Short mmCIF file of C-alpha atoms in Angstrom, two decimals:
data_model
loop_
_atom_site.label_atom_id
_atom_site.label_comp_id
_atom_site.label_asym_id
_atom_site.label_seq_id
_atom_site.Cartn_x
_atom_site.Cartn_y
_atom_site.Cartn_z
CA MET A 100 0.00 0.00 0.00
CA LYS A 101 1.17 3.53 -0.72
CA THR A 102 0.53 6.69 1.21
CA ASN A 103 -0.60 9.52 -1.03
CA CYS A 104 0.74 12.41 1.07
CA ALA A 105 2.62 14.77 -1.21
CA VAL A 106 5.69 16.37 0.34
CA PRO A 107 7.23 19.63 -0.94
CA THR A 108 10.87 19.33 -1.91
CA ASN A 109 11.79 21.94 0.71
CA SER A 110 10.01 20.10 3.53
CA GLY A 111 12.11 18.99 6.50
CA PHE A 112 10.18 15.71 6.59
CA GLY A 113 10.71 13.76 3.37
CA ARG A 114 8.19 11.06 2.46
CA ALA A 115 10.88 8.36 2.65
CA SER A 116 11.77 9.40 6.20
CA ILE A 117 8.16 9.34 7.38
CA ARG A 118 7.53 6.03 5.59
CA ALA A 119 10.65 4.63 7.26
CA ALA A 120 9.30 5.67 10.63
CA ILE A 121 5.92 4.12 9.81
CA ALA A 122 7.46 0.76 9.03
CA VAL A 123 9.22 0.48 12.38
CA LEU A 124 6.81 2.44 14.59
CA ALA A 125 3.66 0.67 13.47
CA CYS A 126 5.35 -2.64 14.16
CA ALA A 127 6.50 -1.43 17.57
CA THR A 128 3.04 -0.29 18.59
CA ILE A 129 1.56 -3.78 18.46
CA ALA A 130 3.91 -5.02 21.15
CA SER A 131 2.36 -6.19 24.40
CA ALA A 132 3.49 -7.16 27.87
CA PRO A 133 1.90 -9.86 29.98
CA LYS A 134 -0.27 -9.42 33.00
CA ALA A 135 2.65 -10.10 35.22
CA THR A 136 1.80 -9.20 38.75
CA LEU A 137 -1.64 -10.55 39.59
CA ALA A 138 -4.33 -12.86 38.30
CA ASP A 139 -7.50 -11.37 36.78
CA GLU A 140 -9.24 -11.73 40.11
CA GLY A 141 -6.80 -9.13 41.46
CA GLY A 142 -7.97 -6.45 39.05
CA VAL A 143 -5.42 -6.93 36.26
CA SER A 144 -6.87 -7.57 32.82
CA PHE A 145 -5.65 -9.58 29.84
CA TRP A 146 -5.24 -6.26 28.06
CA LEU A 147 -2.22 -4.31 29.21
CA PRO A 148 -2.82 -0.60 28.54
CA GLY A 149 -0.13 0.77 26.26
CA PHE A 150 -0.46 -2.14 23.82
CA PHE A 151 -0.97 0.29 20.92
CA GLY A 152 0.62 3.71 20.47
CA SER A 153 1.70 6.20 17.83
CA LEU A 154 1.18 5.26 14.16
CA ALA A 155 -0.85 2.18 15.13
CA ALA A 156 -2.96 2.31 11.96
CA ALA A 157 -0.27 3.50 9.52
CA PRO A 158 0.88 1.12 6.73
CA GLN A 159 4.06 -0.96 7.04
CA GLN A 160 6.70 -2.22 4.67
CA PRO A 161 5.99 -5.79 3.40
CA GLY A 162 8.16 -8.55 4.79
CA TRP A 163 9.45 -9.81 8.12
CA SER A 164 10.02 -7.60 11.15
CA LEU A 165 11.31 -8.41 14.63
CA THR A 166 10.39 -6.45 17.76
CA SER A 167 12.25 -6.86 21.05
CA ILE A 168 11.08 -5.16 24.24
CA TYR A 169 12.30 -4.67 27.77
CA TYR A 170 9.32 -3.91 30.02
CA HIS A 171 9.37 -2.81 33.66
CA THR A 172 6.39 -2.12 35.88
CA SER A 173 6.06 -1.19 39.55
CA VAL A 174 2.56 -1.05 41.06
CA SER A 175 0.76 -1.04 44.39
CA ALA A 176 -2.79 -1.60 45.58
CA GLY A 177 -4.90 -1.26 48.70
CA ALA A 178 -7.39 -3.37 50.61
CA ASP A 179 -9.73 -4.03 47.66
CA VAL A 180 -7.12 -5.83 45.57
CA ALA A 181 -5.41 -7.37 48.62
CA THR A 182 -8.72 -8.94 49.69
CA ALA A 183 -9.28 -10.41 46.21
CA ARG A 184 -5.75 -11.83 46.14
CA GLU A 185 -6.04 -13.39 49.60
CA ILE A 186 -9.26 -15.11 48.52
CA THR A 187 -7.73 -16.36 45.27
CA ILE A 188 -4.65 -17.90 46.89
CA GLY A 189 -6.79 -19.58 49.55
CA ARG A 190 -5.84 -17.48 52.55
CA ILE A 191 -9.46 -16.50 53.29
CA PRO A 192 -11.69 -19.59 53.38
CA ALA A 193 -15.38 -19.47 52.52
CA ASN A 194 -16.41 -19.77 56.19
CA LEU A 195 -14.49 -16.61 57.18
CA THR A 196 -16.25 -13.23 57.01
CA ALA A 197 -13.18 -11.03 56.83
CA ASN A 198 -12.15 -7.40 56.83
CA VAL A 199 -8.74 -6.92 55.24
CA ASN A 200 -6.59 -3.89 55.97
CA ALA A 201 -3.57 -4.64 53.81
CA SER A 202 -1.50 -3.35 50.91
CA LEU A 203 0.11 -5.10 47.98
CA GLN A 204 3.33 -4.26 46.12
CA ALA A 205 4.44 -5.81 42.83
CA ARG A 206 7.08 -5.36 40.14
CA ALA A 207 8.03 -7.12 36.94
CA ASP A 208 11.02 -7.16 34.61
CA LEU A 209 10.22 -8.84 31.33
CA GLY A 210 11.64 -9.48 27.89
CA LEU A 211 9.35 -9.84 24.88
CA LEU A 212 10.10 -11.04 21.37
CA MET A 213 7.59 -10.52 18.57
CA PRO A 214 8.16 -11.65 14.98
CA THR A 215 5.61 -10.33 12.44
CA TYR A 216 5.07 -10.69 8.71
CA THR A 217 3.36 -8.10 6.51
CA PHE A 218 1.92 -9.38 3.22
CA ALA A 219 2.46 -7.44 0.00
CA THR A 220 -0.77 -8.77 -1.55
CA PRO A 221 -3.85 -6.84 -0.32
CA VAL A 222 -6.47 -8.65 1.77
CA PHE A 223 -9.97 -7.10 1.62
CA GLY A 224 -8.24 -4.08 0.11
CA GLY A 225 -6.00 -3.68 3.14
CA GLN A 226 -2.56 -4.65 4.37
CA LEU A 227 -2.46 -7.81 6.50
CA THR A 228 0.12 -8.31 9.25
CA VAL A 229 0.30 -11.45 11.41
CA GLY A 230 2.56 -12.34 14.30
CA ALA A 231 2.90 -13.66 17.83
CA ILE A 232 4.48 -12.55 21.10
CA GLY A 233 6.71 -14.66 23.31
CA ILE A 234 7.52 -13.59 26.87
CA TYR A 235 10.14 -14.40 29.49
CA GLY A 236 10.85 -12.62 32.75
CA ARG A 237 10.51 -12.30 36.51
CA THR A 238 7.79 -10.96 38.78
CA ASP A 239 7.89 -10.23 42.53
CA THR A 240 4.83 -9.61 44.71
CA SER A 241 4.35 -8.97 48.42
CA LEU A 242 1.30 -8.43 50.64
CA ALA A 243 1.22 -7.17 54.24
CA GLY A 244 -1.63 -6.26 56.56
CA SER A 245 -4.23 -7.46 59.03
CA VAL A 246 -7.21 -9.78 58.54
CA THR A 247 -10.03 -9.60 61.10
CA GLY A 248 -13.56 -10.95 61.15
CA ALA A 249 -15.74 -13.85 62.21
CA LEU A 250 -15.05 -17.54 61.54
CA ALA A 251 -18.05 -19.86 61.23
CA THR A 252 -17.47 -23.22 62.95
CA PRO A 253 -19.70 -26.15 64.05
CA LEU A 254 -19.49 -24.70 67.59
CA GLY A 255 -20.68 -21.25 66.45
CA THR A 256 -19.13 -18.01 65.24
CA LEU A 257 -15.70 -17.22 66.64
CA PRO A 258 -13.76 -13.93 66.41
CA PHE A 259 -10.76 -14.06 64.08
CA SER A 260 -7.62 -11.90 63.83
CA ARG A 261 -4.39 -12.38 61.90
CA PHE A 262 -1.49 -10.33 60.47
CA ASP A 263 -0.28 -11.52 57.08
CA THR A 264 3.13 -11.00 55.52
CA ILE A 265 3.26 -12.88 52.22
CA SER A 266 5.74 -12.62 49.36
CA ASP A 267 6.82 -14.73 46.42
CA SER A 268 8.37 -14.47 42.98
CA VAL A 269 8.49 -16.41 39.73
CA ASP A 270 10.83 -16.66 36.76
CA GLY A 271 9.54 -18.19 33.56
CA PHE A 272 7.72 -17.92 30.27
CA GLY A 273 4.46 -16.07 29.82
CA ASP A 274 1.42 -16.86 27.71
CA VAL A 275 1.59 -16.79 23.90
CA LEU A 276 -0.28 -13.90 22.27
CA PRO A 277 -1.07 -14.26 18.53
CA ILE A 278 -2.15 -11.10 16.70
CA ALA A 279 -3.41 -10.07 13.25
CA THR A 280 -4.06 -6.57 11.90
CA LEU A 281 -5.55 -5.10 8.72
CA ARG A 282 -4.66 -1.53 7.70
CA TRP A 283 -6.06 0.82 5.03
CA ASN A 284 -4.55 4.12 3.86
CA SER A 285 -6.17 7.18 2.26
CA GLY A 286 -3.82 10.14 2.15
CA VAL A 287 -3.20 11.45 5.66
CA HIS A 288 -5.95 9.18 7.04
CA ASN A 289 -5.19 5.61 8.08
CA TYR A 290 -7.54 2.97 9.50
CA MET A 291 -7.01 -0.43 11.06
CA THR A 292 -8.73 -3.35 12.71
CA TYR A 293 -7.12 -6.04 14.81
CA ILE A 294 -7.74 -9.27 16.70
CA THR A 295 -5.55 -10.83 19.35
CA GLY A 296 -5.91 -13.24 22.23
CA ASP A 297 -4.27 -15.24 24.98
CA ILE A 298 -3.11 -18.87 24.81
CA PRO A 299 -2.65 -19.72 28.54
CA VAL A 300 0.60 -21.68 28.50
CA GLY A 301 2.66 -19.38 30.75
CA ALA A 302 3.82 -19.74 34.35
CA TYR A 303 0.65 -19.61 36.47
CA ASP A 304 -0.43 -20.99 39.85
CA SER A 305 -3.66 -19.78 41.43
CA THR A 306 -2.19 -20.24 44.94
CA ARG A 307 0.75 -17.92 44.16
CA LEU A 308 0.79 -14.11 44.38
CA SER A 309 3.22 -13.74 41.46
CA ASN A 310 2.30 -14.98 38.00
CA ILE A 311 3.43 -14.33 34.45
CA GLY A 312 0.55 -16.16 32.76
CA ILE A 313 -3.07 -15.25 33.52
CA GLY A 314 -4.52 -18.76 33.79
CA HIS A 315 -7.29 -18.42 31.20
CA SER A 316 -7.96 -17.70 27.53
CA ALA A 317 -9.14 -14.35 26.17
CA ILE A 318 -10.12 -12.77 22.85
CA ASP A 319 -9.63 -9.08 22.14
CA ALA A 320 -10.64 -7.10 19.03
CA GLY A 321 -11.07 -3.49 17.99
CA GLY A 322 -10.18 -0.76 15.53
CA GLY A 323 -8.12 2.38 15.28
CA TYR A 324 -7.23 5.51 13.35
CA THR A 325 -4.00 7.39 12.64
CA TYR A 326 -3.68 10.91 11.27
CA LEU A 327 -0.24 11.36 9.71
CA ASN A 328 0.85 14.45 7.77
CA PRO A 329 4.33 14.01 6.22
CA GLN A 330 4.42 17.72 5.30
CA THR A 331 4.37 18.84 8.92
CA GLY A 332 5.44 15.69 10.78
CA HIS A 333 2.24 15.77 12.87
CA GLU A 334 0.73 12.47 14.02
CA PHE A 335 -2.11 11.29 16.24
CA SER A 336 -3.40 7.76 16.82
CA GLY A 337 -6.22 6.18 18.81
CA VAL A 338 -7.27 2.53 19.16
CA LEU A 339 -10.44 1.30 20.86
CA GLY A 340 -10.86 -2.35 21.78
CA PHE A 341 -12.86 -4.82 23.86
CA THR A 342 -11.83 -8.03 25.65
CA TYR A 343 -13.89 -11.15 26.30
CA ASN A 344 -12.38 -13.28 29.08
CA PHE A 345 -13.00 -17.01 29.41
CA THR A 346 -13.40 -18.68 32.79
CA ASN A 347 -10.28 -19.43 34.81
CA GLN A 348 -10.74 -23.16 35.41
CA SER A 349 -8.37 -23.13 38.39
CA THR A 350 -10.51 -20.64 40.34
CA GLN A 351 -13.88 -20.77 38.53
CA TYR A 352 -13.65 -16.99 38.14
CA GLN A 353 -14.56 -15.03 35.00
CA ASN A 354 -13.61 -11.42 34.40
CA GLY A 355 -16.22 -9.12 32.84
CA VAL A 356 -15.92 -7.54 29.40
CA ASP A 357 -13.18 -4.89 29.28
CA MET A 358 -12.99 -1.64 27.26
CA HIS A 359 -9.70 0.09 26.55
CA PHE A 360 -8.61 3.13 24.55
CA ASP A 361 -4.91 3.65 23.80
CA TRP A 362 -3.63 6.84 22.18
CA GLY A 363 -0.42 8.51 21.09
CA ALA A 364 0.55 11.88 19.60
CA SER A 365 3.96 12.75 18.18
CA GLN A 366 5.97 15.24 16.18
CA PHE A 367 8.95 14.51 13.95
CA LEU A 368 11.58 17.09 14.90
CA THR A 369 13.99 15.82 12.24
CA LYS A 370 14.02 12.97 9.76
CA GLN A 371 15.32 10.64 12.47
CA ILE A 372 13.90 11.97 15.77
CA GLN A 373 10.30 11.82 16.97
CA VAL A 374 8.90 13.03 20.32
CA GLY A 375 5.42 12.97 21.81
CA VAL A 376 3.03 11.78 24.48
CA VAL A 377 1.12 8.54 25.02
CA GLY A 378 -1.80 7.53 27.19
CA TYR A 379 -4.62 5.10 27.87
CA VAL A 380 -8.02 4.70 29.50
CA TYR A 381 -9.07 1.27 30.73
CA ARG A 382 -12.51 0.40 32.13
CA GLU A 383 -14.18 -2.92 32.90
CA LEU A 384 -17.75 -2.71 31.53
CA GLY A 385 -19.11 -6.06 32.71
CA CYS A 386 -19.18 -7.56 36.19
CA ASP A 387 -16.94 -10.41 37.30
CA THR A 388 -18.83 -13.67 37.68
CA GLY A 389 -18.36 -17.39 38.35
CA ALA A 390 -18.58 -19.82 41.24
CA GLY A 391 -15.24 -18.57 42.56
CA ASP A 392 -16.24 -14.90 42.64
CA ARG A 393 -16.54 -13.83 46.29
CA VAL A 394 -15.83 -10.11 45.82
CA GLY A 395 -18.88 -9.18 43.72
CA CYS A 396 -18.88 -7.13 40.53
CA PHE A 397 -15.34 -5.84 41.11
CA GLN A 398 -15.20 -3.54 38.06
CA SER A 399 -11.73 -2.09 37.61
CA GLN A 400 -10.39 1.00 35.86
CA VAL A 401 -7.19 2.99 35.41
CA VAL A 402 -5.89 5.98 33.42
CA GLY A 403 -2.29 6.55 32.37
CA ALA A 404 -0.18 9.09 30.47
CA GLY A 405 3.47 9.88 29.82
CA PRO A 406 6.19 10.87 27.32
CA GLN A 407 7.75 9.05 24.38
CA VAL A 408 10.81 9.56 22.16
CA GLY A 409 11.93 7.62 19.09
CA PHE A 410 15.04 7.35 16.92
CA ILE A 411 15.26 5.92 13.40
CA ILE A 412 18.56 4.04 12.90
CA PRO A 413 19.62 3.08 9.35
CA LEU A 414 21.32 -0.33 9.44
CA THR A 415 21.77 -1.36 5.78
CA THR A 416 20.24 -0.34 2.46
CA GLU A 417 17.52 -2.96 3.01
CA VAL A 418 17.08 -3.00 6.81
CA GLN A 419 16.47 -0.27 9.36
CA GLY A 420 16.12 -0.08 13.11
CA TYR A 421 13.92 1.94 15.41
CA LEU A 422 14.48 2.63 19.12
CA ASN A 423 11.51 3.86 21.17
CA LEU A 424 11.33 4.78 24.85
CA LYS A 425 8.03 5.50 26.58
CA SER A 426 6.67 5.56 30.11
CA TYR A 427 3.24 5.82 31.75
CA TRP A 428 2.18 7.16 35.15
CA GLU A 429 -1.18 5.81 36.30
CA PHE A 430 -4.03 7.44 38.23
CA ALA A 431 -7.81 7.24 38.77
CA ASN A 432 -7.55 3.53 39.56
CA GLN A 433 -10.34 1.43 41.01
CA ASN A 434 -10.17 -2.25 42.03
CA ARG A 435 -6.83 -2.43 40.23
CA PRO A 436 -3.17 -1.78 41.09
CA ASP A 437 -1.61 1.44 39.81
CA GLY A 438 1.90 2.80 39.56
CA TRP A 439 4.21 3.35 36.60
CA ASN A 440 5.69 1.35 33.75
CA ALA A 441 8.42 1.85 31.16
CA TRP A 442 9.01 0.31 27.74
CA VAL A 443 12.27 0.12 25.75
CA THR A 444 11.48 -1.14 22.25
CA PHE A 445 13.86 -1.94 19.41
CA VAL A 446 12.50 -2.96 16.01
CA ILE A 447 14.32 -4.35 12.98
CA SER A 448 12.25 -4.09 9.81
CA PRO A 449 12.55 -3.72 6.02
CA ALA A 450 13.59 -0.28 4.81
CA GLU A 451 11.60 1.47 2.10
CA GLN A 452 13.19 0.64 -1.22
CA THR A 453 13.68 3.58 -3.57
CA PRO A 454 13.46 2.53 -7.24
CA SER A 455 16.85 2.72 -8.88
CA ALA A 456 17.36 5.15 -11.74
CA PRO A 457 17.23 3.69 -15.29
CA PRO A 458 20.52 3.33 -17.21
CA ARG A 459 21.78 6.64 -18.57
CA ARG A 460 21.62 5.45 -22.17
CA MET A 461 17.86 4.94 -21.76
CA ILE A 462 17.18 8.50 -20.63
CA ALA A 463 19.68 10.36 -22.84
CA LYS A 464 18.08 12.21 -25.72
#
């Protein structure tokens, strides 16, 4: 697919430079990190906000690309999430009516590898990209606080009080996340649709605080838009999606339907440097359900925003690299941990090939 944005010869942002950025940035924006710190019952969704970013809907160069990511997150949560986690790991039995006054801390350091392939032949008039994400890393989680309440026994109701200090960690592989996107281009306007999901093969144990896998399958789909003007270097992208979560068979718990909106805005300062801001809004629309749900509807939400910077790195005449750094600070959370996270992304992808000039004898007159 070709973008039809004409660029004046005196513009500081040549079409080839912007197209080069598109090829690497659009690939980088479909990178995801796992739900590393808690199970769904703890308020963490399959969808990790920040999955999409700048140039999400812009066309890519056909061929293979490889995205590698280092992801770090540090989050905390209060009594709502701590209560849900204590129930999930079996620390609060069904016959205990408990009040939990505790806090939870978690961090993750993860490496992701995502190969993708973009087809040159149009599919439904658009550009098809398919790929999958593999994950390896470490997560650490701790919980501390008091549990008080009433314990039902055959002899009657007895008062109960306990102070918990729990911590654990896990190293291992995460779930596998396949993904497919279709993109369409019309001048400065770009459109896309996507579908992804979770194959639950990662390190997961419902009795453990720390997990890299989420313990259940999920399907997520949505669409997005990118405005990209090569004449000015202006760009804005937004992607809206929804997640359907299947039941976690280990806990008989099912998360409600999730809604998420990821966005990014950037400006190309030069042909190789791009700066901007990124953000997301996440909201659970449906209630949690299932035989293992003892916390009720438990709808979660969070909002995040932060800066980004990118650098285009020519490698060879046929291959180029792109380095992107972005970070999010979270707020307005409900029934979900919040904190901050940082992404370091490096993409290797095909460079735009400029047609070679015809032999001089063919153009001489």
